[in-house]
PDB file of C-alpha atoms in Angstrom:
ATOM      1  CA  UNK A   1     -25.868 -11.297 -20.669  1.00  0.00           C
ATOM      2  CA  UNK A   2     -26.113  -8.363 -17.562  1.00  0.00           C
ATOM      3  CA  UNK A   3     -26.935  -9.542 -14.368  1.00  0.00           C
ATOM      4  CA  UNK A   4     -29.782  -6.938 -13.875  1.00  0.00           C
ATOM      5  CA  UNK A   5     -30.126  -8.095  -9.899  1.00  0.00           C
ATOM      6  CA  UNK A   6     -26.456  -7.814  -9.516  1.00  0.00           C
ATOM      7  CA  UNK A   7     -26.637  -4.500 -11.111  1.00  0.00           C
ATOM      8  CA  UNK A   8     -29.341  -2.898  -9.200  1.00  0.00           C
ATOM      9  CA  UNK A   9     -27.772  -4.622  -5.533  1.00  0.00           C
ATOM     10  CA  UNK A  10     -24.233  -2.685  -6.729  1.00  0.00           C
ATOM     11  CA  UNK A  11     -26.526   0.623  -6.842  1.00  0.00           C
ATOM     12  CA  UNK A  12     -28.323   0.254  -4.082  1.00  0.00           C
ATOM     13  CA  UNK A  13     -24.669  -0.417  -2.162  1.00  0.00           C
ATOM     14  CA  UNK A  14     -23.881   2.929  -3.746  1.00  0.00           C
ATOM     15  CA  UNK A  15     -26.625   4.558  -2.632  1.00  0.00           C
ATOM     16  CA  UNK A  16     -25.896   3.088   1.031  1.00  0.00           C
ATOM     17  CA  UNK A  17     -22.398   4.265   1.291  1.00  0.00           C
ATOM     18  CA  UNK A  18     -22.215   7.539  -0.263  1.00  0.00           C
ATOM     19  CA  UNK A  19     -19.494   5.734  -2.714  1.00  0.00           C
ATOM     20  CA  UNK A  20     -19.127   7.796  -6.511  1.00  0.00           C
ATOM     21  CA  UNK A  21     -18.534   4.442  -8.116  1.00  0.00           C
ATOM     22  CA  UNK A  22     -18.292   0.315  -7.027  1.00  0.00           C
ATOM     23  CA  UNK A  23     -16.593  -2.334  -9.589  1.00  0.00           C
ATOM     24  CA  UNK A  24     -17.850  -6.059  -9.404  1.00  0.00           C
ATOM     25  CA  UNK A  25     -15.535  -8.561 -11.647  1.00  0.00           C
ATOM     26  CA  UNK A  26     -15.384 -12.308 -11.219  1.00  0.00           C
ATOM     27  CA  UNK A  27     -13.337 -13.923 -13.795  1.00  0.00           C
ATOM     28  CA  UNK A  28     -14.278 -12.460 -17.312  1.00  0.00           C
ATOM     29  CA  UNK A  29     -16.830 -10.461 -16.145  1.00  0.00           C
ATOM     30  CA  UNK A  30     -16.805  -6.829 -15.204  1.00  0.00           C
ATOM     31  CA  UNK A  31     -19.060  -4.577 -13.881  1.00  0.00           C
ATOM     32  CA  UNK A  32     -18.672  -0.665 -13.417  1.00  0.00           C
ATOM     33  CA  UNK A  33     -21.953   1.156 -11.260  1.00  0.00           C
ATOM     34  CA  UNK A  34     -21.046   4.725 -11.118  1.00  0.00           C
ATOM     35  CA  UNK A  35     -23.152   7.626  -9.848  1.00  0.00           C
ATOM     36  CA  UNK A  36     -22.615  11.235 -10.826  1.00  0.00           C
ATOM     37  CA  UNK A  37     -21.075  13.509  -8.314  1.00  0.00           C
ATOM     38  CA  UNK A  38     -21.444  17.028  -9.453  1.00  0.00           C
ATOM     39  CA  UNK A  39     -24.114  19.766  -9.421  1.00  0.00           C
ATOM     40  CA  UNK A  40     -27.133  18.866 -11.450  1.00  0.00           C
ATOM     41  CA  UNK A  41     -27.142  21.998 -13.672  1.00  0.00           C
ATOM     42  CA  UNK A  42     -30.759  23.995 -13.284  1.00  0.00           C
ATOM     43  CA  UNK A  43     -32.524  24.862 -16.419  1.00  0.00           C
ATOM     44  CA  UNK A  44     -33.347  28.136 -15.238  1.00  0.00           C
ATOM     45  CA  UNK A  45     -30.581  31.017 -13.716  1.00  0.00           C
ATOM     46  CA  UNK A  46     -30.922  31.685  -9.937  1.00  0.00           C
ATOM     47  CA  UNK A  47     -31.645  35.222  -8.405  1.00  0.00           C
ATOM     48  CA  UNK A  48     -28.165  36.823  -8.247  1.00  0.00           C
ATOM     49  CA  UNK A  49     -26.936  36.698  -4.308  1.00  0.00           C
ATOM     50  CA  UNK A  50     -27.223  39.506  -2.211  1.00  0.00           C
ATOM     51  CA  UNK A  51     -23.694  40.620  -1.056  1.00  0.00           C
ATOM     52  CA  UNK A  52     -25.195  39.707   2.688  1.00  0.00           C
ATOM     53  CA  UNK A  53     -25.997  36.329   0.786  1.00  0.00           C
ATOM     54  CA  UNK A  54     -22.564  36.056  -0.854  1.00  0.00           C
ATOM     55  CA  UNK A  55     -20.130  36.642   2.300  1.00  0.00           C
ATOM     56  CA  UNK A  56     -22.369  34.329   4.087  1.00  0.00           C
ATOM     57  CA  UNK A  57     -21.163  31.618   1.878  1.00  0.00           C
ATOM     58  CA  UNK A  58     -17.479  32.627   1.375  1.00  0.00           C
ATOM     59  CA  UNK A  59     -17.426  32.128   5.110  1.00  0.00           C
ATOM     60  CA  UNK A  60     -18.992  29.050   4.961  1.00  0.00           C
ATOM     61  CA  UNK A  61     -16.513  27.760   2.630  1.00  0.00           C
ATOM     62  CA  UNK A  62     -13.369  29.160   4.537  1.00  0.00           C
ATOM     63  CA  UNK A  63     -14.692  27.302   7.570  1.00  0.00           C
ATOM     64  CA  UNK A  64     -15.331  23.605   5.609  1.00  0.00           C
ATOM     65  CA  UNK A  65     -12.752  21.006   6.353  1.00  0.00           C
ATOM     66  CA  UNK A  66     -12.992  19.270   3.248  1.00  0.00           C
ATOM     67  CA  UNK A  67     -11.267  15.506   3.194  1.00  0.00           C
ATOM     68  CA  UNK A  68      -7.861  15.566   1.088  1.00  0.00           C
ATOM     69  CA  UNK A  69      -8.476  11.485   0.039  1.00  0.00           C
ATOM     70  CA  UNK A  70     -11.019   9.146  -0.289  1.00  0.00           C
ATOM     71  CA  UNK A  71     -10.975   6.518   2.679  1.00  0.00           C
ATOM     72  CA  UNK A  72     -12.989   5.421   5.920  1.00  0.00           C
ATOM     73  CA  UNK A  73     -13.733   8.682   8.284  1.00  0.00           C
ATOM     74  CA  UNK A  74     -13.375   7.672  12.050  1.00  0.00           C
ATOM     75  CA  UNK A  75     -13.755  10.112  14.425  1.00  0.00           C
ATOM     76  CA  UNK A  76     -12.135   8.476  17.604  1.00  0.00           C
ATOM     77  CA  UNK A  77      -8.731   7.241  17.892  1.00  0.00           C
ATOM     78  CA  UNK A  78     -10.877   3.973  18.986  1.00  0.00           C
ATOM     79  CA  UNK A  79     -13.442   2.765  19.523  1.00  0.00           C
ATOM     80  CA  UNK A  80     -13.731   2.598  23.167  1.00  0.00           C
ATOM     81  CA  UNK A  81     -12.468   6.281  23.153  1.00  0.00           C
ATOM     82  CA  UNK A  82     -14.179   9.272  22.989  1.00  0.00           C
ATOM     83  CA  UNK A  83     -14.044  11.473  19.993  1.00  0.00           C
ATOM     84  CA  UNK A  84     -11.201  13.716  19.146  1.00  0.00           C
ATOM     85  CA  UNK A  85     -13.962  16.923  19.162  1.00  0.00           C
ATOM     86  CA  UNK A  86     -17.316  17.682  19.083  1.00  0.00           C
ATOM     87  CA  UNK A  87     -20.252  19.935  18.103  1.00  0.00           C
ATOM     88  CA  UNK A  88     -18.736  23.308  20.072  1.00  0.00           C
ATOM     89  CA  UNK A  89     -15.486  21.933  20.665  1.00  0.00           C
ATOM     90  CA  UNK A  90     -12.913  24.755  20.388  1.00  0.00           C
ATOM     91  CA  UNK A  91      -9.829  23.980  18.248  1.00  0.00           C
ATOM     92  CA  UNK A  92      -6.551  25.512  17.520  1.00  0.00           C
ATOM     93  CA  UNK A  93      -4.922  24.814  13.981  1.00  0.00           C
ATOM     94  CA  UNK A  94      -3.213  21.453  13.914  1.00  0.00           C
ATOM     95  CA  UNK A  95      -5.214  19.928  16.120  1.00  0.00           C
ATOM     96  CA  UNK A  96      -6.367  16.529  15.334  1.00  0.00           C
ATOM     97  CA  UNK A  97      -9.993  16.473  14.461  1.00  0.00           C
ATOM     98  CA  UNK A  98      -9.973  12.943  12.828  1.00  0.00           C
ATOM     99  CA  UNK A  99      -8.213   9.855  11.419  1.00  0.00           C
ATOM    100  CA  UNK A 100      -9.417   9.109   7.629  1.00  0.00           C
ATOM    101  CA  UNK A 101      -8.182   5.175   7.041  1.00  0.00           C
ATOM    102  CA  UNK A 102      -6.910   5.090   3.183  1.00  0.00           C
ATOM    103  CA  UNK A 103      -5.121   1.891   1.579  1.00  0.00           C
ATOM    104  CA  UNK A 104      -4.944   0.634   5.484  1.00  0.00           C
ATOM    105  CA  UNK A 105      -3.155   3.734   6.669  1.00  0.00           C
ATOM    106  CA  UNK A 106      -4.401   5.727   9.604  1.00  0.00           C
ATOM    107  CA  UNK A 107      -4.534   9.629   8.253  1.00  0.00           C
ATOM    108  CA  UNK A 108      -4.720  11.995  10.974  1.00  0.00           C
ATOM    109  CA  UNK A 109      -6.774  15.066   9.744  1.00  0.00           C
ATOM    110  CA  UNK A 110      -6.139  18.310  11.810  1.00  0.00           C
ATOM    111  CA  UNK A 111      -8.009  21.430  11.645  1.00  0.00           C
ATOM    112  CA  UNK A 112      -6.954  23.897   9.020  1.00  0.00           C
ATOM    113  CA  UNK A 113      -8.034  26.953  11.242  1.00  0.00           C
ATOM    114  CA  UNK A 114      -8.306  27.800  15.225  1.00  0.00           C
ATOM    115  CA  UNK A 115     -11.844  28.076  16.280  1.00  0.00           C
ATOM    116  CA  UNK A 116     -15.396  26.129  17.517  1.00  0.00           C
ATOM    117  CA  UNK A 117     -16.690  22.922  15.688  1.00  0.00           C
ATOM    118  CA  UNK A 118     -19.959  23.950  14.570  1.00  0.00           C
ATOM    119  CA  UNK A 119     -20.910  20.760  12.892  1.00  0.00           C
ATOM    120  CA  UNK A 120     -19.477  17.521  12.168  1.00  0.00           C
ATOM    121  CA  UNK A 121     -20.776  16.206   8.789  1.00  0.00           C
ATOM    122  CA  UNK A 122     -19.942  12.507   8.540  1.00  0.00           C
ATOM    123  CA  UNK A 123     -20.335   9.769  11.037  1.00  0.00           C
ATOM    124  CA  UNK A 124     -17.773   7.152  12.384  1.00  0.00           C
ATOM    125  CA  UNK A 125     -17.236   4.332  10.396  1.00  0.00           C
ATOM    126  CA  UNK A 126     -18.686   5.998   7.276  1.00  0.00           C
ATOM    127  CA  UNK A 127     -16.703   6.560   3.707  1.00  0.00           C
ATOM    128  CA  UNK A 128     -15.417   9.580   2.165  1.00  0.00           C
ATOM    129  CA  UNK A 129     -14.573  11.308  -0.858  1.00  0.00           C
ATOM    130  CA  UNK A 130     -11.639  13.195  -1.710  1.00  0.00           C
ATOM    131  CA  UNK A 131     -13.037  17.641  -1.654  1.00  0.00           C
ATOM    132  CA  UNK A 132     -16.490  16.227   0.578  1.00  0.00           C
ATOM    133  CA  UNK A 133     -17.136  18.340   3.220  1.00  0.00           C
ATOM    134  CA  UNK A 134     -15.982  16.641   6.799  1.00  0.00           C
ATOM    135  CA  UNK A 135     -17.164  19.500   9.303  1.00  0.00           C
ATOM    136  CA  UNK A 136     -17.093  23.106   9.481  1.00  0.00           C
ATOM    137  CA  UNK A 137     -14.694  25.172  12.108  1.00  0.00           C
ATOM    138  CA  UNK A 138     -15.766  28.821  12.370  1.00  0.00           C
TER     139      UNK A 138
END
């Protein structure tokens, strides 16, 4: 027999930490709550983009950092230090930008371009997937 409550508390932790899937198992039982991470396909085609439109978001996309493993973002070296940047913070390539914490290893992520932080998407402390978008360096 499912443990509905267990079920729906394993989604809701999903919900709360951004997670793509959670696994519960105490002795022969298993449970698997996963959420679906890609597009949701529209049933109608969009407008094609304007080529204004289009370079807009190729540069977008050449500025995302995007996280190269799944871990625990932190975005101080600790945490009674300031961050390593912020919102305007100007960069050069190889800086370090953040630490992601995988398998209890300290990752430090560095900037894959020179240039200003114009936004930081994920918070201290929060969890990350491997491609998400971690902030954007034009």
């Amino acid at each position: 027999m499912i443990d509905s409550d267990l079920v729906r508390t394993l989604a809701d932790l999903l919900e709360e930490t951004g997670l793509a899937e959670i696994e519960y198992a105490k002795g022969d039982l298993r449970i698997r709550v996963a959420r679906p991470l890609g597009p949701v396909v529209a049933a109608a085609a969009p407008a094609p983009a304007s080529v204004a439109e289009e370079t807009a978001f190729q540069e977008d996309q050449a500025g995302a950092l995007t996280s190269p493993m799944v871990g625990t973002a932190y975005l101080a070296p600790d945490p009674a230090s300031p961050p390593f940047v912020a919102v305007g913070s100007v960069v050069k390539e190889d800086d370090t930008v953040m630490i992601i914490e995988a398998m209890k290893v300290m990752n430090m992520i560095t900037a894959h371009r020179s240039g200003t932080v114009q936004d930081i998407l994920v918070a201290s402390g929060q969890p990350v997937e491997f491609g998400q978008t971690l902030m954007v360096i034009a």
